């Protein structure tokens, strides 16, 4: 058998670029004469913007530190040992850059075993061990602490999670096995599966303590000092740590069943990680840690070799890295300052935009509309939302008052926009209406002002074509709900100049949005992909496939919602309108469903009724439908929809709608909520062979979002 040191040395050779974490050992005398103490501090030598991670060399360094502490414990030189992190960071787990490089299952197994072998030494040192969660702790950072005898947490800790399932892994260095045995299966399922699948939800320090993961909580200012005083009290027998009895009966099985229901509702069986984690939690009921660690090793080795994890890491890198450096964006030095914003329209979308601009830019925002009642309603909506933020404690009273004062309304565009630097329109999606609005705005704004349109499918160039200064018009397409979806498609018209575009990107960054530069092509990126895919599903219904069969067809992808539910969210009228725009541009690929047209004409806003609690086709809608007699299976509908997406994505790349396939994936993840395990969509189309079947080639090179050859 290889020793831990040999395992880690082999792994380190595969990963020469690791940002190495040191494990510094220092000694101190505990308060109240409690004895000599060894404290290990994890530190990669960089500031808090570069969190500490565990690659193979970092694990080897921790192993060496534990060698030293173990010898000191055996010689009676110390009474206990502890582990903590550098300022603001405890540790954020395995270094994913290293995982991407692994090509063989045995390398994945070595990473699992290496982590376990090092961490579990903390539970068998011969003296009590303490973890002091002083700052952000995720994944392996959480797990190294779970192997200690006791844990404290800082009240100022901003983020604590086991995010592995979100990416396509399991907490594989003890998390799946120790956590349910520490806090009970139900709470462990919430942390490992539910929070992870809820967009990687983080816990704060107080929640870590309430859940029973930490035994004590102290304020951030003197966290380590207070933790050491508490440690002394524990060692002197003055503080007894009592943990509640874990229910190993039916409650355990019910917790696992609840976890499976959560996983089914989120990924519909499409990604294996959550289910593997739940299998390990289920088996951990007997409290056999060694058996649990072995199961974690095997799961890690399998998942590291799986396409879902590679897609998950690819998606994570898109959102964390590519999103921060948008491809094709002009030099940010060209951006002009924005000190006042105008919003044309005061409907729901316009009001959401006004709220966002006021909160993020903290500059005056003026709404206009065609009558006072609409203006008042729009401003009232924004003020009401600010009151809700106040109630939730997201802003204080002073901030709420300031934000409300920034948002006003006016019927007079000249007075409202005469000194605005950035004016965005959110009026009816009709070319003539938008051109008229822009002509009115251009007449009253300063020469440097940007004119932005929130159009979802119309040509930005055509919208600007009748203006004296078309170079300052830019597409600024948000996604609904504006507060939730991060994507902002920034559209460059034929005449848009670099300064206007740079200003748009600068504003997007302040709005904390993920900006992607797109060409002025029909429906841009997200709506074009969704309309093509929805069009194929609707066409199969029109031809005779039952609605419920067509609607279930895409379930194996684990999308956030089914096609018909998506249609209802967008609104049949909007979906029908966008389909019409795309049909006019590409009549051979984009159809217009006559049945959907009838639904819109009848004023129906949804196709389903939910009387029984689950969706059923509305009898009134069914009566409107005229269908053929070609009945497809779920698999046939799915193949048809995926083939269409693969064709459309390739055509968009050929047309230069975006710089690379990565940008389409980034758009689908951040604008449509498509899952990480698909990598957006192109890694999935590559993995399933759809890209080659349709286009004769992959979208991404082998090793990008897949296991390297």
XYZ file of C-alpha atoms in Angstrom:
709
model
C 0.000 0.000 0.000
C 1.218 3.527 -0.819
C 1.755 5.770 2.170
C -0.168 9.039 2.367
C 3.035 10.953 1.607
C 3.627 8.875 -1.559
C 0.014 9.291 -2.672
C 0.211 13.055 -2.283
C 3.645 13.296 -3.928
C 2.261 11.511 -6.998
C -0.770 13.789 -7.104
C 1.391 16.916 -6.692
C 3.403 15.944 -9.784
C 0.174 16.045 -11.831
C -0.513 19.573 -10.610
C 2.636 21.739 -10.784
C 0.735 25.075 -10.701
C -0.937 24.547 -7.333
C -1.279 27.637 -5.112
C 0.285 25.988 -2.087
C -1.121 26.370 1.424
C 1.357 26.254 4.301
C 0.414 24.824 7.691
C 2.344 26.862 10.287
C 2.637 25.430 13.801
C 3.059 27.803 16.734
C 2.876 27.176 20.458
C 1.201 29.147 23.206
C 0.267 28.792 26.835
C -3.489 28.560 27.293
C -5.206 30.932 29.777
C -5.987 29.831 33.367
C -2.886 27.636 33.383
C -4.613 25.057 31.200
C -1.339 24.020 29.556
C 0.779 24.209 26.404
C -1.139 24.305 23.107
C -0.152 23.785 19.439
C -2.018 25.920 16.892
C -1.866 25.104 13.156
C -2.660 28.072 10.869
C -3.582 27.426 7.231
C -2.209 30.200 5.020
C -1.353 30.413 1.306
C 0.558 33.673 1.816
C -1.968 35.715 -0.213
C -4.640 38.156 0.992
C -8.315 37.275 1.588
C -9.190 37.753 -2.113
C -7.230 34.518 -2.813
C -8.802 32.000 -0.431
C -6.814 29.114 0.990
C -7.344 25.765 -0.784
C -6.196 22.156 -0.468
C -4.251 20.768 -3.398
C -1.972 17.733 -2.977
C 1.104 19.736 -1.846
C -1.080 21.694 0.613
C -2.415 18.428 2.098
C 1.167 17.159 2.331
C 2.139 20.321 4.257
C -0.742 19.797 6.702
C 0.334 16.150 7.064
C 3.869 17.255 8.044
C 2.440 19.745 10.572
C 0.337 16.949 12.111
C 3.471 14.730 12.298
C 5.066 17.409 14.483
C 2.004 17.931 16.669
C 1.454 14.162 17.043
C 5.028 13.702 18.276
C 4.609 16.590 20.751
C 1.360 15.037 22.029
C 3.032 11.631 22.431
C 5.881 13.253 24.410
C 3.445 15.054 26.698
C 4.652 18.467 25.465
C 1.135 19.726 24.603
C -2.313 19.243 26.155
C -4.293 19.945 22.947
C -4.016 21.183 19.353
C -6.073 23.513 17.194
C -6.456 24.562 13.576
C -7.485 27.947 12.170
C -7.077 30.090 9.041
C -5.539 33.356 7.874
C -7.565 36.588 8.379
C -11.131 36.315 6.966
C -10.545 32.825 5.495
C -10.520 29.439 7.216
C -10.196 27.311 4.036
C -12.433 26.835 0.994
C -11.755 23.209 0.140
C -10.112 21.268 -2.653
C -8.363 23.172 -5.419
C -10.677 22.606 -8.407
C -7.952 23.512 -10.909
C -6.210 20.305 -9.872
C -9.370 18.209 -10.240
C -9.772 19.390 -13.858
C -6.361 17.912 -14.745
C -7.087 14.364 -13.531
C -7.341 11.772 -16.309
C -7.574 8.435 -14.476
C -9.950 7.055 -11.864
C -7.039 6.019 -9.639
C -5.873 9.669 -9.505
C -9.344 10.630 -8.274
C -9.210 7.835 -5.701
C -5.799 9.080 -4.529
C -7.217 12.582 -3.926
C -10.057 11.090 -1.844
C -7.795 8.828 0.186
C -5.134 11.512 0.584
C -7.595 13.968 2.111
C -9.105 11.348 4.414
C -5.726 10.047 5.551
C -4.549 13.538 6.542
C -7.773 14.859 8.069
C -8.653 11.775 10.147
C -5.329 12.053 11.971
C -6.836 15.081 13.748
C -9.332 12.783 15.485
C -6.660 10.354 16.742
C -3.850 12.629 17.966
C -3.992 11.423 21.543
C -4.971 14.921 22.748
C -8.225 16.866 22.121
C -8.325 18.888 18.882
C -10.156 22.151 18.213
C -11.179 23.806 14.939
C -11.637 27.578 15.024
C -13.753 28.600 11.999
C -12.547 32.213 11.884
C -13.671 33.021 8.309
C -15.091 31.587 5.092
C -15.168 27.783 5.200
C -16.341 25.576 2.355
C -16.016 21.969 1.271
C -12.755 20.485 2.551
C -12.356 23.548 4.774
C -15.539 22.582 6.630
C -14.514 18.900 6.630
C -11.063 19.344 8.175
C -12.856 20.930 11.144
C -15.374 18.083 11.374
C -12.507 15.668 12.179
C -11.624 17.706 15.302
C -13.022 16.988 18.781
C -14.540 20.494 19.166
C -15.371 23.480 16.964
C -15.959 27.209 17.479
C -17.268 29.664 14.888
C -16.971 33.411 14.408
C -20.243 35.372 14.506
C -18.785 37.423 11.624
C -18.288 34.353 9.384
C -20.021 35.259 6.080
C -20.030 31.955 4.196
C -19.975 28.322 5.301
C -21.087 25.479 3.050
C -20.565 22.068 1.561
C -21.045 23.071 -2.104
C -19.826 19.837 -3.685
C -23.226 18.545 -4.872
C -23.830 21.882 -6.647
C -20.682 21.244 -8.716
C -21.206 17.523 -9.284
C -19.166 16.006 -6.408
C -19.941 14.765 -2.897
C -18.373 16.086 0.325
C -15.738 13.365 0.108
C -13.301 14.069 2.951
C -15.665 13.090 5.757
C -18.614 15.430 5.202
C -21.225 12.869 4.125
C -20.288 10.524 6.974
C -19.364 12.710 9.960
C -21.951 15.490 9.573
C -25.112 13.333 9.902
C -23.493 11.538 12.855
C -22.812 14.943 14.457
C -26.042 16.905 13.848
C -28.514 14.250 12.664
C -29.462 13.149 9.169
C -32.148 15.763 8.523
C -29.932 18.761 9.217
C -27.077 17.146 7.301
C -29.339 16.610 4.262
C -30.225 20.323 4.377
C -26.557 21.380 4.394
C -25.197 18.791 1.932
C -28.041 18.488 -0.589
C -30.747 21.114 -0.168
C -28.560 24.215 0.350
C -26.178 23.035 -2.344
C -28.949 22.626 -4.923
C -30.480 25.985 -3.914
C -27.863 27.901 -5.886
C -25.156 26.940 -3.385
C -26.787 28.695 -0.403
C -24.311 29.762 2.296
C -24.691 29.610 6.088
C -23.660 32.442 8.413
C -21.795 31.916 11.688
C -24.953 31.983 13.833
C -26.588 29.253 11.703
C -23.469 27.060 11.939
C -23.799 27.279 15.735
C -27.587 26.741 15.777
C -27.246 23.614 13.626
C -24.809 22.157 16.143
C -21.849 22.070 13.754
C -19.967 24.456 16.071
C -20.043 24.016 19.854
C -19.545 27.718 20.645
C -19.783 31.088 18.860
C -17.759 34.240 19.545
C -17.648 37.760 18.103
C -15.271 38.350 15.197
C -13.217 41.116 16.833
C -11.495 38.876 19.415
C -12.595 35.501 18.057
C -9.345 33.588 18.494
C -8.710 35.001 21.973
C -12.215 34.017 23.148
C -11.913 30.598 21.488
C -8.678 29.925 23.393
C -10.269 30.985 26.712
C -13.171 28.598 25.951
C -10.673 25.841 24.987
C -8.967 26.245 28.368
C -12.344 25.954 30.125
C -13.165 22.751 28.229
C -9.779 21.213 29.033
C -10.088 22.193 32.725
C -13.519 20.546 32.866
C -15.305 23.863 33.610
C -17.293 23.718 30.342
C -18.926 20.468 29.320
C -19.907 20.210 25.644
C -23.208 18.354 25.461
C -24.467 17.362 22.033
C -28.014 16.140 21.486
C -28.566 12.441 20.835
C -28.778 11.688 17.102
C -31.999 9.884 16.118
C -30.895 6.740 14.284
C -34.407 5.386 13.850
C -37.086 6.191 11.301
C -36.173 9.908 11.338
C -32.893 9.051 9.587
C -34.668 7.211 6.757
C -37.235 10.003 6.434
C -34.431 12.571 6.123
C -32.824 10.615 3.275
C -36.231 10.259 1.564
C -36.731 14.037 1.884
C -33.296 14.562 0.333
C -34.241 12.357 -2.625
C -37.429 14.386 -3.138
C -35.374 17.612 -3.098
C -32.901 16.154 -5.613
C -35.736 14.939 -7.864
C -37.373 18.375 -7.833
C -34.085 20.119 -8.687
C -32.208 17.804 -11.070
C -34.859 15.180 -11.963
C -32.306 12.384 -11.767
C -30.155 14.142 -14.398
C -27.019 14.542 -12.266
C -25.714 11.765 -9.997
C -23.944 13.706 -7.224
C -26.917 14.379 -4.922
C -28.001 10.741 -5.078
C -24.490 9.443 -4.332
C -24.289 11.789 -1.323
C -27.672 10.534 -0.067
C -26.586 6.896 -0.450
C -23.559 7.599 1.764
C -25.703 9.478 4.331
C -28.165 6.553 4.358
C -25.336 4.073 5.012
C -23.816 6.327 7.719
C -26.810 5.500 9.970
C -24.775 2.687 11.579
C -22.089 5.180 12.689
C -19.256 3.212 11.013
C -16.915 6.021 9.948
C -14.358 3.834 8.179
C -17.037 2.277 5.954
C -18.367 5.795 5.238
C -14.925 7.141 4.293
C -14.404 4.226 1.887
C -17.763 4.973 0.249
C -16.787 8.654 -0.048
C -13.503 7.679 -1.760
C -15.307 5.510 -4.313
C -17.930 8.197 -5.017
C -15.225 10.842 -5.503
C -13.281 8.626 -7.897
C -16.415 7.894 -9.969
C -17.680 11.479 -10.038
C -14.276 13.007 -10.847
C -14.312 10.865 -13.997
C -17.884 11.926 -14.848
C -19.003 14.534 -17.370
C -21.328 16.261 -14.894
C -18.473 17.317 -12.591
C -16.344 18.510 -15.528
C -19.339 20.498 -16.786
C -19.916 21.814 -13.257
C -16.324 23.053 -12.900
C -16.501 24.561 -16.415
C -19.728 26.380 -15.489
C -18.252 27.528 -12.160
C -15.225 28.971 -13.992
C -17.482 30.757 -16.501
C -19.468 32.422 -13.716
C -16.469 33.181 -11.488
C -13.871 34.151 -14.106
C -15.150 34.723 -17.646
C -18.092 36.764 -16.346
C -15.641 39.211 -14.755
C -13.751 39.785 -18.034
C -16.392 40.013 -20.780
C -15.085 38.950 -24.202
C -14.971 41.843 -26.685
C -15.709 44.635 -24.195
C -13.915 47.912 -25.074
C -11.265 49.546 -22.873
C -12.977 50.563 -19.626
C -11.049 53.874 -19.641
C -13.445 55.020 -22.421
C -16.486 54.757 -20.122
C -18.195 58.022 -19.154
C -19.546 58.722 -15.660
C -23.268 58.191 -15.020
C -24.671 60.616 -12.434
C -28.383 60.473 -13.349
C -30.558 57.793 -14.973
C -33.814 58.136 -16.882
C -36.326 55.299 -17.345
C -38.960 55.578 -20.095
C -42.025 53.656 -18.968
C -43.312 52.970 -15.482
C -44.658 49.424 -15.841
C -43.368 46.434 -13.887
C -40.144 45.947 -15.884
C -39.361 49.684 -15.869
C -40.025 49.876 -12.109
C -37.737 46.894 -11.434
C -35.001 48.631 -13.453
C -35.484 51.906 -11.556
C -35.099 50.072 -8.238
C -31.937 48.306 -9.423
C -30.303 51.518 -10.742
C -31.131 53.410 -7.543
C -29.813 50.653 -5.249
C -26.593 49.923 -7.115
C -25.620 53.305 -8.624
C -27.102 55.458 -5.839
C -27.823 58.272 -8.317
C -31.126 60.053 -9.090
C -33.507 57.936 -11.217
C -36.512 59.499 -12.978
C -39.411 57.495 -14.436
C -41.695 58.895 -17.158
C -44.886 57.542 -18.727
C -47.928 58.719 -20.684
C -50.075 59.710 -17.681
C -49.648 60.669 -14.038
C -51.436 57.582 -12.740
C -48.866 55.257 -14.365
C -45.955 57.377 -13.162
C -47.294 57.379 -9.600
C -47.844 53.624 -9.725
C -44.258 53.014 -10.922
C -42.665 55.256 -8.283
C -44.999 53.727 -5.674
C -43.829 50.231 -6.609
C -40.155 51.201 -6.157
C -40.813 52.864 -2.795
C -42.814 49.802 -1.685
C -39.931 47.464 -2.591
C -37.511 49.670 -0.613
C -39.871 49.386 2.390
C -39.730 45.583 2.042
C -35.908 45.724 2.076
C -36.136 47.803 5.260
C -38.484 45.258 6.904
C -36.111 42.411 6.025
C -33.188 44.337 7.506
C -31.419 44.541 4.132
C -31.194 48.357 4.435
C -31.474 50.656 7.475
C -33.962 53.517 7.828
C -31.462 56.155 6.741
C -30.520 54.217 3.600
C -34.197 53.535 2.806
C -34.995 57.253 3.029
C -32.051 58.134 0.775
C -32.988 55.511 -1.839
C -36.626 56.653 -1.920
C -35.531 60.243 -2.377
C -33.483 59.202 -5.426
C -36.496 57.746 -7.311
C -38.997 60.234 -8.700
C -41.424 60.494 -11.618
C -42.319 63.134 -14.193
C -44.555 63.542 -17.250
C -42.174 66.100 -18.748
C -39.342 64.275 -20.568
C -37.348 67.498 -21.089
C -37.352 68.273 -17.354
C -36.757 64.619 -16.431
C -33.942 63.789 -18.857
C -32.332 67.175 -19.596
C -29.339 66.315 -17.387
C -29.433 62.485 -17.566
C -26.329 60.550 -18.634
C -28.080 57.246 -19.276
C -31.695 56.724 -20.393
C -33.201 53.259 -20.765
C -36.557 52.506 -22.378
C -38.790 49.663 -21.228
C -41.926 50.311 -23.308
C -44.077 48.040 -25.485
C -42.069 45.650 -27.693
C -42.990 47.280 -31.008
C -40.433 48.864 -33.361
C -42.528 51.942 -34.202
C -43.233 52.679 -30.521
C -39.563 52.370 -29.561
C -38.350 54.537 -32.470
C -40.843 57.252 -31.498
C -39.715 57.133 -27.844
C -36.032 57.393 -28.805
C -36.721 60.361 -31.111
C -38.470 62.171 -28.242
C -35.660 61.349 -25.803
C -32.874 62.339 -28.216
C -34.419 65.781 -28.570
C -34.044 66.546 -24.843
C -30.977 64.678 -23.516
C -27.397 65.998 -23.408
C -25.123 65.039 -26.319
C -23.111 62.541 -24.287
C -26.127 60.631 -22.913
C -26.435 56.904 -23.673
C -29.771 55.680 -25.027
C -30.332 52.072 -23.958
C -33.102 49.702 -24.976
C -34.347 46.735 -22.968
C -35.679 45.049 -26.119
C -35.740 41.260 -25.982
C -35.769 40.577 -29.726
C -35.923 43.698 -31.914
C -33.027 45.119 -33.956
C -31.081 47.764 -32.035
C -29.611 49.126 -35.297
C -33.054 49.617 -36.821
C -34.253 51.268 -33.621
C -31.361 53.760 -33.849
C -31.534 54.249 -37.628
C -33.660 57.429 -37.615
C -31.694 59.239 -34.901
C -29.127 61.979 -35.398
C -26.713 60.116 -33.096
C -27.221 56.364 -33.572
C -23.716 55.789 -32.204
C -24.935 56.240 -28.636
C -27.678 53.592 -28.783
C -26.957 50.286 -27.067
C -29.019 47.186 -26.280
C -29.283 46.554 -22.547
C -31.383 43.417 -22.249
C -32.264 42.317 -18.692
C -33.962 39.080 -17.687
C -37.012 38.714 -15.518
C -37.027 38.774 -12.497
C -34.390 41.520 -12.735
C -33.351 41.170 -9.085
C -32.708 37.422 -9.446
C -31.203 36.676 -12.868
C -27.678 38.099 -13.249
C -27.423 38.176 -17.055
C -27.339 41.404 -19.036
C -27.031 40.983 -22.815
C -25.247 44.106 -24.070
C -26.009 44.574 -27.751
C -23.760 46.514 -30.079
C -25.720 48.120 -32.917
C -24.112 48.727 -36.325
C -23.249 52.330 -35.373
C -22.673 51.972 -31.595
C -19.322 53.552 -30.699
C -16.748 52.277 -28.209
C -17.373 55.011 -25.621
C -21.100 54.200 -25.448
C -20.362 50.480 -25.244
C -17.697 50.983 -22.562
C -20.153 53.105 -20.546
C -22.764 50.343 -20.837
C -20.270 47.750 -19.540
C -19.254 50.105 -16.729
C -22.885 50.526 -15.665
C -23.445 46.747 -15.884
C -20.530 46.154 -13.518
C -21.907 48.637 -10.982
C -25.294 46.921 -11.281
C -23.451 43.671 -10.343
C -24.707 42.010 -13.515
C -22.964 39.431 -15.714
C -22.559 41.331 -18.983
C -22.088 39.442 -22.256
C -21.426 41.301 -25.508
C -23.798 40.125 -28.255
C -24.181 41.098 -31.889
C -27.362 42.816 -33.031
C -29.010 39.629 -34.302
C -32.673 38.599 -33.876
C -33.493 37.778 -30.213
C -29.756 37.861 -29.308
C -28.758 34.716 -27.339
C -31.052 33.418 -24.604
C -34.384 34.155 -26.276
C -33.153 32.746 -29.560
C -32.111 29.436 -27.984
C -35.243 29.188 -25.809
C -37.588 30.117 -28.678
C -36.047 27.517 -30.984
C -36.279 24.819 -28.331
C -39.803 25.807 -27.269
C -40.821 25.996 -30.928
C -39.912 22.325 -31.463
C -41.887 21.257 -28.370
C -44.935 23.295 -29.486
C -44.644 21.946 -33.041
C -44.732 18.368 -31.722
C -47.912 19.255 -29.755
C -49.475 20.889 -32.842
C -48.698 17.743 -34.833
C -50.506 15.519 -32.318
C -48.198 14.643 -29.397
C -50.118 14.960 -26.089
C -49.121 18.103 -24.156
C -48.048 16.155 -21.049
C -45.777 13.864 -23.128
C -44.081 16.792 -24.905
C -43.764 18.696 -21.630
C -42.026 15.765 -19.877
C -39.602 15.183 -22.743
C -36.809 17.446 -21.434
C -37.039 16.284 -17.791
C -33.856 14.144 -18.062
C -31.800 17.329 -18.564
C -32.748 18.649 -15.121
C -33.741 22.102 -16.429
C -35.195 24.545 -13.880
C -38.692 24.174 -15.356
C -40.540 22.263 -18.045
C -41.170 23.889 -21.467
C -44.856 24.664 -20.803
C -44.128 26.100 -17.343
C -41.428 28.256 -18.991
C -43.979 29.384 -21.571
C -46.339 30.417 -18.770
C -43.582 32.289 -16.938
C -42.613 34.240 -20.074
C -46.284 34.727 -20.930
C -47.906 33.197 -24.035
C -48.279 36.624 -25.685
C -44.587 37.521 -25.266
C -43.444 34.058 -26.406
C -45.733 34.292 -29.446
C -44.397 37.768 -30.280
C -40.727 36.664 -30.079
C -41.518 33.575 -32.183
C -43.023 35.926 -34.786
C -39.885 38.113 -34.809
C -37.659 35.067 -35.295
C -39.980 33.523 -37.897
C -39.679 36.723 -39.934
C -35.862 36.479 -39.726
C -35.438 32.704 -40.122
C -38.703 31.261 -41.527
C -37.227 27.831 -42.274
C -36.221 27.170 -38.621
C -38.633 29.153 -36.471
C -42.313 28.346 -36.767
C -45.248 30.193 -35.268
C -47.682 27.903 -33.452
C -51.259 28.538 -34.560
C -52.471 26.903 -31.362
C -50.411 29.318 -29.262
C -51.879 32.134 -31.378
C -55.387 30.964 -30.445
C -54.424 30.831 -26.751
C -53.158 34.440 -26.951
C -56.241 35.594 -28.885
C -58.500 34.068 -26.240
C -56.609 36.090 -23.596
C -55.405 32.969 -21.759
C -52.282 33.537 -19.678
C -51.511 29.899 -19.005
C -52.065 26.464 -20.517
C -52.349 24.581 -17.254
C -54.769 24.656 -14.353
C -53.528 23.565 -10.939
C -56.848 22.567 -9.326
C -55.598 19.154 -8.188
C -52.271 20.573 -7.009
C -50.458 19.265 -10.074
C -50.508 20.788 -13.572
C -53.261 19.633 -15.940
C -54.158 21.035 -19.361
C -56.859 23.690 -19.017
C -60.030 22.293 -20.689
C -60.625 25.731 -22.253
C -57.151 25.616 -23.823
C -57.681 22.019 -24.969
C -60.884 23.155 -26.718
C -58.908 25.805 -28.648
C -56.286 23.345 -29.885
C -56.411 21.905 -33.399
C -53.870 19.102 -33.711
C -52.658 16.552 -36.240
C -52.285 12.825 -35.687
C -48.482 12.420 -35.484
C -47.782 11.217 -31.946
C -44.131 11.285 -30.842
C -42.592 9.634 -27.779
C -40.827 11.661 -25.068
C -37.492 10.493 -26.470
C -38.391 11.620 -30.011
C -39.477 15.066 -28.772
C -36.261 15.338 -26.740
C -34.045 14.383 -29.701
C -35.864 16.859 -31.900
C -35.453 19.713 -29.375
C -31.764 18.940 -28.687
C -30.941 18.667 -32.396
C -32.575 22.064 -32.920
C -30.576 23.651 -30.073
C -27.314 22.176 -31.412
C -28.043 23.529 -34.899
C -29.034 26.977 -33.611
C -26.008 27.341 -31.313
C -23.666 26.469 -34.191
C -25.398 28.977 -36.494
C -25.089 31.679 -33.804
C -21.356 30.974 -33.535
C -21.004 31.025 -37.338
C -22.800 34.402 -37.425
C -20.553 35.809 -34.674
C -23.477 36.555 -32.332
C -20.996 35.969 -29.470
C -17.235 35.386 -29.352
C -17.288 31.704 -28.333
C -19.488 28.796 -27.253
C -18.494 29.686 -23.658
C -20.511 32.911 -23.942
C -23.669 31.048 -24.985
C -23.235 28.747 -21.980
C -22.654 31.715 -19.669
C -25.843 33.339 -21.026
C -27.973 30.219 -20.452
C -26.624 29.696 -16.909
C -27.061 33.320 -15.787
C -30.068 34.325 -17.902
C -32.183 31.172 -17.975
C -30.963 29.341 -14.874
C -29.746 26.329 -16.876
C -27.865 23.973 -14.583
C -24.171 23.675 -13.901
C -24.253 19.914 -14.604
C -25.110 20.714 -18.244
C -22.350 23.335 -18.300
C -24.988 25.632 -19.798
C -25.668 23.437 -22.832
C -22.693 22.883 -25.173
C -20.780 20.439 -22.893
C -23.967 18.342 -22.640
C -24.519 18.396 -26.409
C -20.883 17.277 -26.840
C -21.173 14.598 -24.142
C -24.375 13.090 -25.567
C -23.037 13.071 -29.137
C -25.725 15.530 -30.324
C -23.207 18.145 -31.525
C -21.395 15.659 -33.763
C -24.647 14.157 -35.030
C -26.015 17.549 -36.053
C -22.936 19.626 -36.896
C -20.288 16.970 -37.518
C -18.064 18.403 -34.749
C -17.931 19.178 -31.025
C -18.445 22.680 -29.654
C -15.559 22.441 -27.174
C -12.129 20.840 -27.432
C -11.734 17.506 -25.583
C -10.654 18.220 -22.006
C -12.699 21.441 -21.839
C -15.722 20.503 -19.690
C -14.782 16.850 -20.180
C -12.146 14.394 -18.951
C -8.835 15.111 -20.771
C -7.785 12.363 -23.190
